Every structure is written in C-alpha cells, then in structure tokens.
PDB file of C-alpha atoms in Angstrom:
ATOM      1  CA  UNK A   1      61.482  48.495 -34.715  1.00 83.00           C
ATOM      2  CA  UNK A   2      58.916  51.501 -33.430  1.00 91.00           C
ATOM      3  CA  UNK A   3      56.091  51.005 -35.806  1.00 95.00           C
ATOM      4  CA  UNK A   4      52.100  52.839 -35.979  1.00 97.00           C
ATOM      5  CA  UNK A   5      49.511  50.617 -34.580  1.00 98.00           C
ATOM      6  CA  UNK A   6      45.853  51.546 -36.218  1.00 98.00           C
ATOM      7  CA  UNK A   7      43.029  50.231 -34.236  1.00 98.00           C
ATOM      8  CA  UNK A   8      39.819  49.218 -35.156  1.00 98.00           C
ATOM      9  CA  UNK A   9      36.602  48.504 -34.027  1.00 98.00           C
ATOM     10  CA  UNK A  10      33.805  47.501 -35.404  1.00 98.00           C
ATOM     11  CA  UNK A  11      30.183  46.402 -35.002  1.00 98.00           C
ATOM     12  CA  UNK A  12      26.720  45.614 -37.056  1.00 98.00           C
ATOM     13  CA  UNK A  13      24.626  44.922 -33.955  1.00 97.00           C
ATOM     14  CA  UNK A  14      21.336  47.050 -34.447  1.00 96.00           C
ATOM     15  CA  UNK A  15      21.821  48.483 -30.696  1.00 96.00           C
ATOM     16  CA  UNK A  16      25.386  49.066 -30.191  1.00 97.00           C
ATOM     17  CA  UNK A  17      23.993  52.559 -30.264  1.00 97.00           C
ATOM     18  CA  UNK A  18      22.820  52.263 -26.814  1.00 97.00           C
ATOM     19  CA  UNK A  19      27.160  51.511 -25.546  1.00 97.00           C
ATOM     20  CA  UNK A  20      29.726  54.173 -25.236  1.00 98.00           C
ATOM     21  CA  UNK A  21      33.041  52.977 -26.465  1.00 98.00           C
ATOM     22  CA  UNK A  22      36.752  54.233 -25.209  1.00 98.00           C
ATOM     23  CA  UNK A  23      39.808  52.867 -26.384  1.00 98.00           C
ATOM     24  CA  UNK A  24      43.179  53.847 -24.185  1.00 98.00           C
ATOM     25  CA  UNK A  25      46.511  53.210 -25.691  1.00 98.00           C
ATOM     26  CA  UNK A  26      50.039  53.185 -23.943  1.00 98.00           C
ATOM     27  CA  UNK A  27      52.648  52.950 -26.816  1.00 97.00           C
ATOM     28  CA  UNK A  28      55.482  51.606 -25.301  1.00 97.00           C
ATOM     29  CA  UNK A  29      59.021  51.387 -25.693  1.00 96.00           C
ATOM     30  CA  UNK A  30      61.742  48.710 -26.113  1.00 94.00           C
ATOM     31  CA  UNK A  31      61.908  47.758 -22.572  1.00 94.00           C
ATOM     32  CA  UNK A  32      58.177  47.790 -22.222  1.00 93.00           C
ATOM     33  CA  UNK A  33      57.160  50.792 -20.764  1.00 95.00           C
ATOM     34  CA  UNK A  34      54.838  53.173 -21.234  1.00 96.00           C
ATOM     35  CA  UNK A  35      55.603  56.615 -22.852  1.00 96.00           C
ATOM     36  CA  UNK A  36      52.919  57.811 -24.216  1.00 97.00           C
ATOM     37  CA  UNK A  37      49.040  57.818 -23.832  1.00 98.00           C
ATOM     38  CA  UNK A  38      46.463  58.293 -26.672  1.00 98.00           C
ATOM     39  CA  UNK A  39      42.482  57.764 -26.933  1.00 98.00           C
ATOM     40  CA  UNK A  40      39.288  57.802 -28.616  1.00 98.00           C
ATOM     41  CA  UNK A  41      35.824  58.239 -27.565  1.00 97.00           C
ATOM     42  CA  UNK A  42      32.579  57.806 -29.334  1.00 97.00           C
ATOM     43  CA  UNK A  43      29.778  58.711 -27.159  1.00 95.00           C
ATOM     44  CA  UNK A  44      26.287  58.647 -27.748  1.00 94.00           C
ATOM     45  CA  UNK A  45      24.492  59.430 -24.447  1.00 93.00           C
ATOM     46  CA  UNK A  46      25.615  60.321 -20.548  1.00 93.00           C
ATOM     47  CA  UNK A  47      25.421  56.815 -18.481  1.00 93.00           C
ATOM     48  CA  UNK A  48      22.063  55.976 -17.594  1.00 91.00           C
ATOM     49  CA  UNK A  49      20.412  58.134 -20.058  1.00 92.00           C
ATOM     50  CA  UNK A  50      18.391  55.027 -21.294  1.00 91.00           C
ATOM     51  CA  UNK A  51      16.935  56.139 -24.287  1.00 94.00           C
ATOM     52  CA  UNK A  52      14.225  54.735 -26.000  1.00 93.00           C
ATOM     53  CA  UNK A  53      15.959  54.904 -29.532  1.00 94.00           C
ATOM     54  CA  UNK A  54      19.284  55.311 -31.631  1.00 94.00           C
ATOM     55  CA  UNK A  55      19.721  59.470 -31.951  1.00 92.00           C
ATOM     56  CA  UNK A  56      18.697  60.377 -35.061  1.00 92.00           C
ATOM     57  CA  UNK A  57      21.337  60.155 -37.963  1.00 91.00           C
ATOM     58  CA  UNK A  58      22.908  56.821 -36.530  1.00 93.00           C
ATOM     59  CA  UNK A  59      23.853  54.488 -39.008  1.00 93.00           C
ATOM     60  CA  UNK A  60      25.295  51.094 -39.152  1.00 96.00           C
ATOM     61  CA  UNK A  61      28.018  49.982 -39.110  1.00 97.00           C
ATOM     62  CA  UNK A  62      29.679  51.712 -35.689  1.00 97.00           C
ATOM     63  CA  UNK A  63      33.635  51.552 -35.861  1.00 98.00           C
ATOM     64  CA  UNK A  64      36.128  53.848 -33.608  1.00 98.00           C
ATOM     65  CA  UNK A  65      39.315  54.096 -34.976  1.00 98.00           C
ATOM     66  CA  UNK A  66      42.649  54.850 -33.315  1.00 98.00           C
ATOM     67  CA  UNK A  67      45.917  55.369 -34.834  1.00 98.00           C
ATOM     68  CA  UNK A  68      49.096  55.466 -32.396  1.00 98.00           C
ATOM     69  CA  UNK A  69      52.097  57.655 -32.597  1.00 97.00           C
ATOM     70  CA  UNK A  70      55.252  55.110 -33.448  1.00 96.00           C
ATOM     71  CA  UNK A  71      56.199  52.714 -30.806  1.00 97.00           C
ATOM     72  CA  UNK A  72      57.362  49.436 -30.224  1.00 96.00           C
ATOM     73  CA  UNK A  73      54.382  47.989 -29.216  1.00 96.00           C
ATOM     74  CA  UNK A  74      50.954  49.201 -27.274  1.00 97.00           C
ATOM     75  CA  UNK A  75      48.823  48.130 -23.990  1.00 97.00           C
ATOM     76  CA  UNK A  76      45.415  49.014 -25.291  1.00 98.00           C
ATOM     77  CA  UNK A  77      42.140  48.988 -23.300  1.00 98.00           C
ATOM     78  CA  UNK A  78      38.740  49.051 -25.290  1.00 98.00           C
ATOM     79  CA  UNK A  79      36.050  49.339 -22.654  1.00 98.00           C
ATOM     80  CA  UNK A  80      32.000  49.515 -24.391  1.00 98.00           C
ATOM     81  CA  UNK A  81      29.644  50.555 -21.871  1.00 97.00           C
ATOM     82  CA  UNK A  82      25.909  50.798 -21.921  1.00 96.00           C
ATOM     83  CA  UNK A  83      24.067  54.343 -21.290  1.00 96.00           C
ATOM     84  CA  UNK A  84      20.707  52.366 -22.294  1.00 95.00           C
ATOM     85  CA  UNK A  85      19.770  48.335 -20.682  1.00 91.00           C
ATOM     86  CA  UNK A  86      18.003  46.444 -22.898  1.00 91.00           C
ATOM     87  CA  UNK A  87      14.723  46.680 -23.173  1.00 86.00           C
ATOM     88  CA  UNK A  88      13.822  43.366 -22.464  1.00 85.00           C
ATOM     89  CA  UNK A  89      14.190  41.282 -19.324  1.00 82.00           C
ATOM     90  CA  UNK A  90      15.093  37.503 -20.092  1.00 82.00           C
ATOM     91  CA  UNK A  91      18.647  36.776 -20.106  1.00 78.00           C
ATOM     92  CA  UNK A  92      17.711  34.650 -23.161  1.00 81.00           C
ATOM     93  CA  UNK A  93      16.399  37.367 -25.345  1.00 86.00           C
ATOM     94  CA  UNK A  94      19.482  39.298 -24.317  1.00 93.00           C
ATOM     95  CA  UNK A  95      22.405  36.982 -25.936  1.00 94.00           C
ATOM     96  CA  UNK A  96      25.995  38.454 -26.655  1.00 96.00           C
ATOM     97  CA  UNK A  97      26.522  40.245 -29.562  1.00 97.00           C
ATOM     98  CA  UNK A  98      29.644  40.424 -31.679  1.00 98.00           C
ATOM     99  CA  UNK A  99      32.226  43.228 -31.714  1.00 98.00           C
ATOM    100  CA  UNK A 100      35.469  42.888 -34.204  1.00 98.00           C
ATOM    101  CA  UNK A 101      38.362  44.555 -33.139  1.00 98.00           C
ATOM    102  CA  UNK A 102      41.341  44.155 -35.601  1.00 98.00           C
ATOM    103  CA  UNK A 103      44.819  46.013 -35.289  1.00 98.00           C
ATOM    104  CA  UNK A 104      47.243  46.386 -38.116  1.00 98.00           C
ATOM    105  CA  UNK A 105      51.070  47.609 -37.655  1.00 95.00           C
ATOM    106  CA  UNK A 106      52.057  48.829 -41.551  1.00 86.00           C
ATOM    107  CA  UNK A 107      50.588  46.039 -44.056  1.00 89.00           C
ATOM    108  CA  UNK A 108      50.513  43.469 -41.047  1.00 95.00           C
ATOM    109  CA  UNK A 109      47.422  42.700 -39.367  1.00 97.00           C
ATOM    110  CA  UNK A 110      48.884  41.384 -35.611  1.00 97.00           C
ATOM    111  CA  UNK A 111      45.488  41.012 -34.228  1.00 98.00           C
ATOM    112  CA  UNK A 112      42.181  40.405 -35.713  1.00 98.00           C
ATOM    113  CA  UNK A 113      39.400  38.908 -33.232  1.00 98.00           C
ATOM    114  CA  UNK A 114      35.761  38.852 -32.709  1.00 98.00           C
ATOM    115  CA  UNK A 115      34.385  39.036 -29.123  1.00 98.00           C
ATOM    116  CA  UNK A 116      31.129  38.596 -27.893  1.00 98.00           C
ATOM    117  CA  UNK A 117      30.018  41.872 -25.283  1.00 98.00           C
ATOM    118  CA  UNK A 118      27.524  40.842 -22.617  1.00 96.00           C
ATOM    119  CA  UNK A 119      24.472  43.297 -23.523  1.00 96.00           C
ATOM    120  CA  UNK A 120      23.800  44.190 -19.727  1.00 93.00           C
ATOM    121  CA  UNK A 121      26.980  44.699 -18.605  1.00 94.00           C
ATOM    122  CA  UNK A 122      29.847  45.574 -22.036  1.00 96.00           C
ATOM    123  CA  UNK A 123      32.736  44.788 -21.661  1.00 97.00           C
ATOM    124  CA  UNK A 124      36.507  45.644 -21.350  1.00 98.00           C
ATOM    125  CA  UNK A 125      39.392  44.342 -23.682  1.00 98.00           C
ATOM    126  CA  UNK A 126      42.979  44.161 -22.617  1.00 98.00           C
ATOM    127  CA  UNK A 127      45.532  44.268 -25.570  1.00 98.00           C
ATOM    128  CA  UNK A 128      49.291  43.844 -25.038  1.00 97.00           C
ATOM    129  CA  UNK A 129      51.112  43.957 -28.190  1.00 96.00           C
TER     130      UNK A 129
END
C-alpha cells in the first residue's frame, strides 16, 4: 500500500553548523523501482569555506525534513558534508558526534536510529525502505 514517508534529521552537536546536509529520495514502486526523485538541502557555506564561526542567527537544534510524494517504499541517501575541518588537530579531540535520523510512514515510525558522523570526513547514509 503506497504510503508518505517523512524524514527527519536531527542534531544538537554545537558544530554541525560547519556540515552541509542533502537528503535524496527515490520513492519506489511495487516492484522496486524508482519513479520518482525528491530532495532537500540545508546549506550553510560553499565547500571549503572554513569559517571561523556558526553564521549569525544559527540556532540549535539543526533538523532537515523531507516529506515524499506516496510510494511503496523509498531508497534514501542522507550525505552531511563539512565546508569547515575542525579546528583542532588530534583525532582524540575530534570524536564522532551523534546525528538522529528517524522516518515515519502515517503514525508508524519504520526507522528511528542514531549514527555517529566522523567530524573530518561526514558521512553518507543509505536507506532502503
């Protein structure tokens, strides 16, 4: 049964102002395949721009949110990469920090996970549901 998918994600780290964040969605039909694309961005800065601060009149917490079209299920990729390195240059005052990404279909939550993203390098989340 085609259904919306709403995802969401979410973060409280103090510097996830220094990552861009994309989510791509395929919604996809009974048999599995692809019909339709959607996507979100929520940049802050051009890659490399390594800024010294958040912009003015960033807040916490970050969350993108995407809500799909109806489908039978979705092949999602959430990709956070950094504009800005850390500022420091240990690996072990440079730990992973924690981004939640949670999707719902209707009432039902089908997927609700914490990952840790590498600070140097982001990371890239593959979602088949």
């Amino acid at each position: 049964m085609a259904k919306k998918f709403n995802i969401q994600i979410r973060s409280t780290y103090p510097e996830i102002w220094r990552y861009n964040i994309a989510i791509s969605c395929g919604c996809t039909d009974a048999a599995g395949q692809v019909v339709e694309v959607v996507g979100e961005q929520d940049n802050v800065a051009a890659v490399g721009s390594n800024l010294k601060a958040a912009p003015e009149g960033f807040s916490l917490p970050r969350e993108v949110r995407l809500s799909t079209p109806e489908a039978e299920g979705i092949l999602a990729y959430i990709y956070l990469v950094p504009h800005t390195l850390p500022s420091e240059r240990d690996i072990a005052e440079t730990e992973p920090f924690k981004l939640s990404v949670k999707v719902s279909a209707g009432r039902d939550i089908i997927y609700n996970v914490t990952h840790k993203v590498n600070q140097w390098s982001g990371t890239s989340i593959e979602l088949k549901l």
